């Protein structure tokens, strides 16, 4: 019995030693990974990964840090304009994190270009770019670890909210100063001031109802077309299917839109408004009968044609909408 207990004690001790050695090996390997990632991050806020680096530092355990990866295609022959726009926003976010006082080794930002890591795209079953994924320290990827680009857009502020939701790391986005807006505003004010000065003896145009009505109408058309949503969300201008090369200007979901889509809606709304104005003028103006008939026919044509197009776009975005007019 004593010999049996002695053997069991030695066997248990041997297992403990093996477990301790394994733990030390894993800790050493993890420490080397963190050190290497910190060294890369000190040189570039967004670490560039190829297939080998991705498998070694992201896919293979152990890992005690999160990695936010943008899968992209930036080479000129890919002609991915959205990728370049998303890359700029991703760089703003990564720089905001890298140079903040709260920077730690808890989160790293990286990118995988299709031409440098096509095997990674195949491994993950991806066929479109750009795509943002969060690789947590432990466990498998969840649905929420894939950023909803078509819904949220790729603005750095939206990406920062998603990163905070997945990693509990709050990143304050700091953009480089952009003087284009203030300069444009200053130029516009200078032009208005110059015109007012030149016509300082005749300022009746400031009290012209048509001028103010036209200005208000332009403002309303810009707002209802979705320009404010674009400013907040930062969606892509359009979407190019990487498989077929087909370009979509209208988003298929009611929860998102493209910049080109807002321009189309703005034009359609303006055309419908013009048709209504022509109808009103045809009914109230003192022009001869022939011109009033022409204005009436043109107004009805604009109203019917562009309203039917607006309704067609609405049907496309809201699947199952039953009504249509002239066209589907």
Coordinates of N, CA and C in Angstrom, one line a residue, residues 23-118:
X23 N 2.2 25.4 -19.0 CA 1.7 26.8 -18.6 C 2.8 27.8 -18.9
X24 N 4.1 27.5 -18.5 CA 5.2 28.4 -18.8 C 5.4 28.6 -20.3
X25 N 5.3 27.5 -21.0 CA 5.5 27.6 -22.5 C 4.4 28.5 -23.1
X26 N 3.2 28.3 -22.7 CA 2.1 29.1 -23.2 C 2.2 30.5 -22.8
X27 N 2.7 30.8 -21.6 CA 2.9 32.2 -21.2 C 4.0 32.8 -22.0
X28 N 5.1 32.1 -22.2 CA 6.2 32.6 -23.0 C 5.8 32.9 -24.4
X29 N 5.0 32.0 -25.0 CA 4.5 32.1 -26.4 C 3.6 33.4 -26.5
X30 N 2.7 33.5 -25.5 CA 1.8 34.6 -25.4 C 2.5 35.9 -25.3
X31 N 3.5 35.9 -24.4 CA 4.3 37.1 -24.2 C 5.1 37.5 -25.5
X32 N 5.6 36.5 -26.2 CA 6.3 36.8 -27.4 C 5.3 37.4 -28.5
X33 N 4.1 36.9 -28.5 CA 3.1 37.4 -29.4 C 2.8 38.9 -29.1
X34 N 2.5 39.2 -27.8 CA 2.2 40.5 -27.4 C 3.4 41.5 -27.7
X35 N 4.6 41.0 -27.4 CA 5.7 41.9 -27.7 C 5.9 42.2 -29.2
X36 N 5.7 41.2 -30.0 CA 5.8 41.4 -31.4 C 4.7 42.3 -31.9
X37 N 3.5 42.1 -31.5 CA 2.4 43.0 -31.9 C 2.6 44.4 -31.4
X38 N 3.1 44.6 -30.2 CA 3.4 45.9 -29.7 C 4.5 46.6 -30.6
X39 N 5.5 45.8 -31.0 CA 6.5 46.4 -31.8 C 6.0 46.8 -33.2
X40 N 5.1 46.0 -33.8 CA 4.5 46.4 -35.0 C 3.6 47.6 -34.9
X41 N 2.9 47.6 -33.8 CA 1.9 48.8 -33.6 C 2.7 50.1 -33.3
X42 N 3.9 50.0 -32.8 CA 4.7 51.2 -32.6 C 5.2 51.8 -33.9
X43 N 5.2 51.0 -34.9 CA 5.7 51.5 -36.2 C 4.5 51.9 -37.1
X44 N 3.4 51.1 -37.0 CA 2.2 51.3 -37.8 C 1.0 51.1 -37.0
X45 N 0.0 52.1 -37.0 CA -1.2 51.9 -36.2 C -2.0 50.7 -36.7
X46 N -2.0 50.5 -38.0 CA -2.7 49.4 -38.6 C -1.6 48.4 -39.0
X47 N -1.6 47.2 -38.4 CA -0.6 46.2 -38.7 C -1.0 45.5 -39.9
X48 N -0.1 45.3 -40.9 CA -0.3 44.6 -42.1 C 0.0 43.2 -41.9
X49 N -1.0 42.3 -42.2 CA -0.8 40.9 -42.0 C -1.0 40.2 -43.4
X50 N -0.1 39.1 -43.5 CA -0.3 38.2 -44.7 C -0.9 36.9 -44.1
X51 N -0.9 35.9 -44.9 CA -1.5 34.6 -44.5 C -0.7 34.0 -43.3
X52 N 0.6 34.0 -43.4 CA 1.4 33.4 -42.4 C 1.3 34.1 -41.0
X53 N 1.4 35.4 -41.1 CA 1.2 36.2 -39.8 C -0.2 36.1 -39.2
X54 N -1.2 36.0 -40.1 CA -2.5 35.9 -39.6 C -2.7 34.6 -38.9
X55 N -2.2 33.5 -39.4 CA -2.4 32.2 -38.8 C -1.6 32.1 -37.5
X56 N -0.4 32.7 -37.5 CA 0.5 32.6 -36.3 C 0.0 33.6 -35.2
X57 N -0.3 34.8 -35.5 CA -0.6 35.8 -34.4 C -2.1 36.0 -34.1
X58 N -3.0 35.5 -35.0 CA -4.4 35.8 -34.8 C -5.1 34.4 -34.6
X59 N -5.0 33.6 -35.6 CA -5.7 32.3 -35.6 C -5.3 31.3 -34.5
X60 N -3.9 31.2 -34.4 CA -3.4 30.2 -33.5 C -3.4 30.6 -32.0
X61 N -3.9 29.8 -31.1 CA -3.8 30.1 -29.7 C -2.3 29.9 -29.2
X62 N -2.0 30.5 -28.0 CA -2.9 31.3 -27.1 C -2.8 32.8 -27.5
X63 N -3.8 33.5 -27.1 CA -3.9 34.9 -27.4 C -4.8 35.6 -26.3
X64 N -4.3 36.6 -25.7 CA -5.0 37.3 -24.7 C -5.4 38.8 -25.1
X65 N -5.5 39.0 -26.4 CA -5.8 40.3 -26.9 C -6.8 40.2 -28.0
X66 N -7.6 41.3 -28.3 CA -8.5 41.3 -29.4 C -7.8 41.9 -30.6
X67 N -8.2 41.5 -31.8 CA -7.7 42.0 -33.0 C -8.8 42.4 -33.9
X68 N -8.8 43.7 -34.3 CA -9.8 44.2 -35.2 C -9.2 44.3 -36.6
X69 N -9.7 43.5 -37.5 CA -9.0 43.3 -38.8 C -10.0 43.8 -39.9
X70 N -9.4 44.6 -40.8 CA -10.1 45.1 -42.0 C -9.6 44.3 -43.2
X71 N -10.5 43.5 -43.8 CA -10.1 42.7 -45.0 C -10.5 43.6 -46.2
X72 N -9.5 43.9 -47.0 CA -9.6 44.9 -48.1 C -8.9 44.5 -49.4
X73 N -9.0 45.3 -50.3 CA -8.4 45.1 -51.6 C -8.0 46.5 -52.2
X74 N -6.8 46.9 -51.8 CA -6.3 48.3 -52.1 C -5.5 48.4 -53.3
X75 N -5.2 47.3 -54.0 CA -4.3 47.4 -55.2 C -5.1 48.1 -56.3
X76 N -4.4 48.9 -57.1 CA -5.2 49.7 -58.1 C -5.9 48.9 -59.1
X77 N -5.4 47.7 -59.4 CA -6.1 46.8 -60.4 C -7.5 46.3 -59.9
X78 N -7.7 46.4 -58.6 CA -8.9 45.9 -58.0 C -10.1 47.0 -58.2
X79 N -9.7 48.2 -58.3 CA -10.6 49.3 -58.6 C -11.7 49.3 -57.5
X80 N -11.3 49.3 -56.2 CA -12.2 49.3 -55.1 C -12.1 50.6 -54.4
X81 N -13.0 51.6 -54.9 CA -13.0 52.9 -54.3 C -13.5 52.9 -52.9
X82 N -14.4 52.0 -52.6 CA -15.0 51.9 -51.3 C -13.9 51.5 -50.3
X83 N -13.0 50.6 -50.8 CA -11.9 50.1 -49.9 C -11.0 51.2 -49.5
X84 N -10.7 52.1 -50.4 CA -9.8 53.2 -50.1 C -10.5 54.2 -49.1
X85 N -11.8 54.4 -49.3 CA -12.5 55.3 -48.3 C -12.6 54.7 -46.9
X86 N -12.9 53.4 -46.9 CA -12.9 52.7 -45.6 C -11.6 52.6 -45.0
X87 N -10.5 52.5 -45.8 CA -9.1 52.4 -45.2 C -8.8 53.7 -44.5
X88 N -9.2 54.8 -45.1 CA -8.9 56.1 -44.5 C -9.6 56.2 -43.1
X89 N -10.9 55.8 -43.0 CA -11.6 55.9 -41.8 C -11.0 54.9 -40.7
X90 N -10.6 53.7 -41.2 CA -10.0 52.7 -40.3 C -8.7 53.2 -39.8
X91 N -7.9 54.0 -40.6 CA -6.7 54.5 -40.1 C -6.9 55.6 -39.1
X92 N -7.9 56.4 -39.3 CA -8.3 57.5 -38.3 C -8.6 56.8 -36.9
X93 N -9.4 55.7 -37.0 CA -9.7 55.0 -35.7 C -8.5 54.4 -35.1
X94 N -7.6 53.8 -35.9 CA -6.4 53.1 -35.3 C -5.5 54.2 -34.8
X95 N -5.3 55.3 -35.4 CA -4.4 56.3 -34.9 C -5.0 56.9 -33.6
X96 N -6.3 57.1 -33.6 CA -6.9 57.6 -32.3 C -6.6 56.7 -31.2
X97 N -6.6 55.4 -31.4 CA -6.3 54.5 -30.3 C -4.8 54.4 -30.0
X98 N -4.0 54.3 -31.0 CA -2.6 54.2 -30.8 C -2.0 55.3 -30.1
X99 N -2.4 56.6 -30.4 CA -1.8 57.7 -29.8 C -2.6 58.3 -28.6
X100 N -3.5 57.5 -28.1 CA -4.3 58.0 -26.9 C -3.6 57.6 -25.6
X101 N -3.9 58.3 -24.5 CA -3.3 57.9 -23.3 C -3.8 56.6 -22.7
X102 N -4.9 56.1 -23.2 CA -5.5 54.9 -22.7 C -5.0 53.6 -23.5
X103 N -4.1 53.8 -24.4 CA -3.6 52.7 -25.3 C -3.0 51.6 -24.4
X104 N -3.4 50.4 -24.7 CA -2.9 49.2 -24.0 C -2.8 48.1 -25.1
X105 N -2.3 46.9 -24.6 CA -2.1 45.8 -25.5 C -3.4 44.9 -25.5
X106 N -4.5 45.5 -25.1 CA -5.8 44.7 -25.1 C -6.4 44.6 -26.5
X107 N -6.2 45.6 -27.4 CA -6.8 45.7 -28.7 C -5.7 46.1 -29.7
X108 N -5.6 45.4 -30.8 CA -4.8 45.8 -31.9 C -5.6 45.9 -33.2
X109 N -5.2 46.8 -34.1 CA -5.8 47.0 -35.4 C -4.9 46.5 -36.5
X110 N -5.5 45.7 -37.4 CA -4.7 45.1 -38.5 C -5.5 45.1 -39.8
X111 N -4.8 44.8 -40.8 CA -5.5 44.7 -42.1 C -4.9 43.6 -42.9
X112 N -5.7 42.9 -43.8 CA -5.3 41.9 -44.7 C -5.8 42.3 -46.1
X113 N -4.8 42.5 -46.9 CA -5.1 42.8 -48.3 C -5.3 41.5 -49.1
X114 N -6.3 41.5 -50.0 CA -6.5 40.3 -50.8 C -5.3 39.8 -51.6
X115 N -4.5 40.8 -52.1 CA -3.4 40.4 -52.9 C -2.2 39.9 -52.1
X116 N -2.3 40.1 -50.8 CA -1.2 39.6 -49.9 C -1.7 38.5 -49.0
X117 N -3.0 38.3 -48.9 CA -3.5 37.2 -48.1 C -4.7 36.6 -48.7
X118 N -4.7 36.2 -49.9 CA -5.9 35.6 -50.5 C -6.3 34.3 -49.9

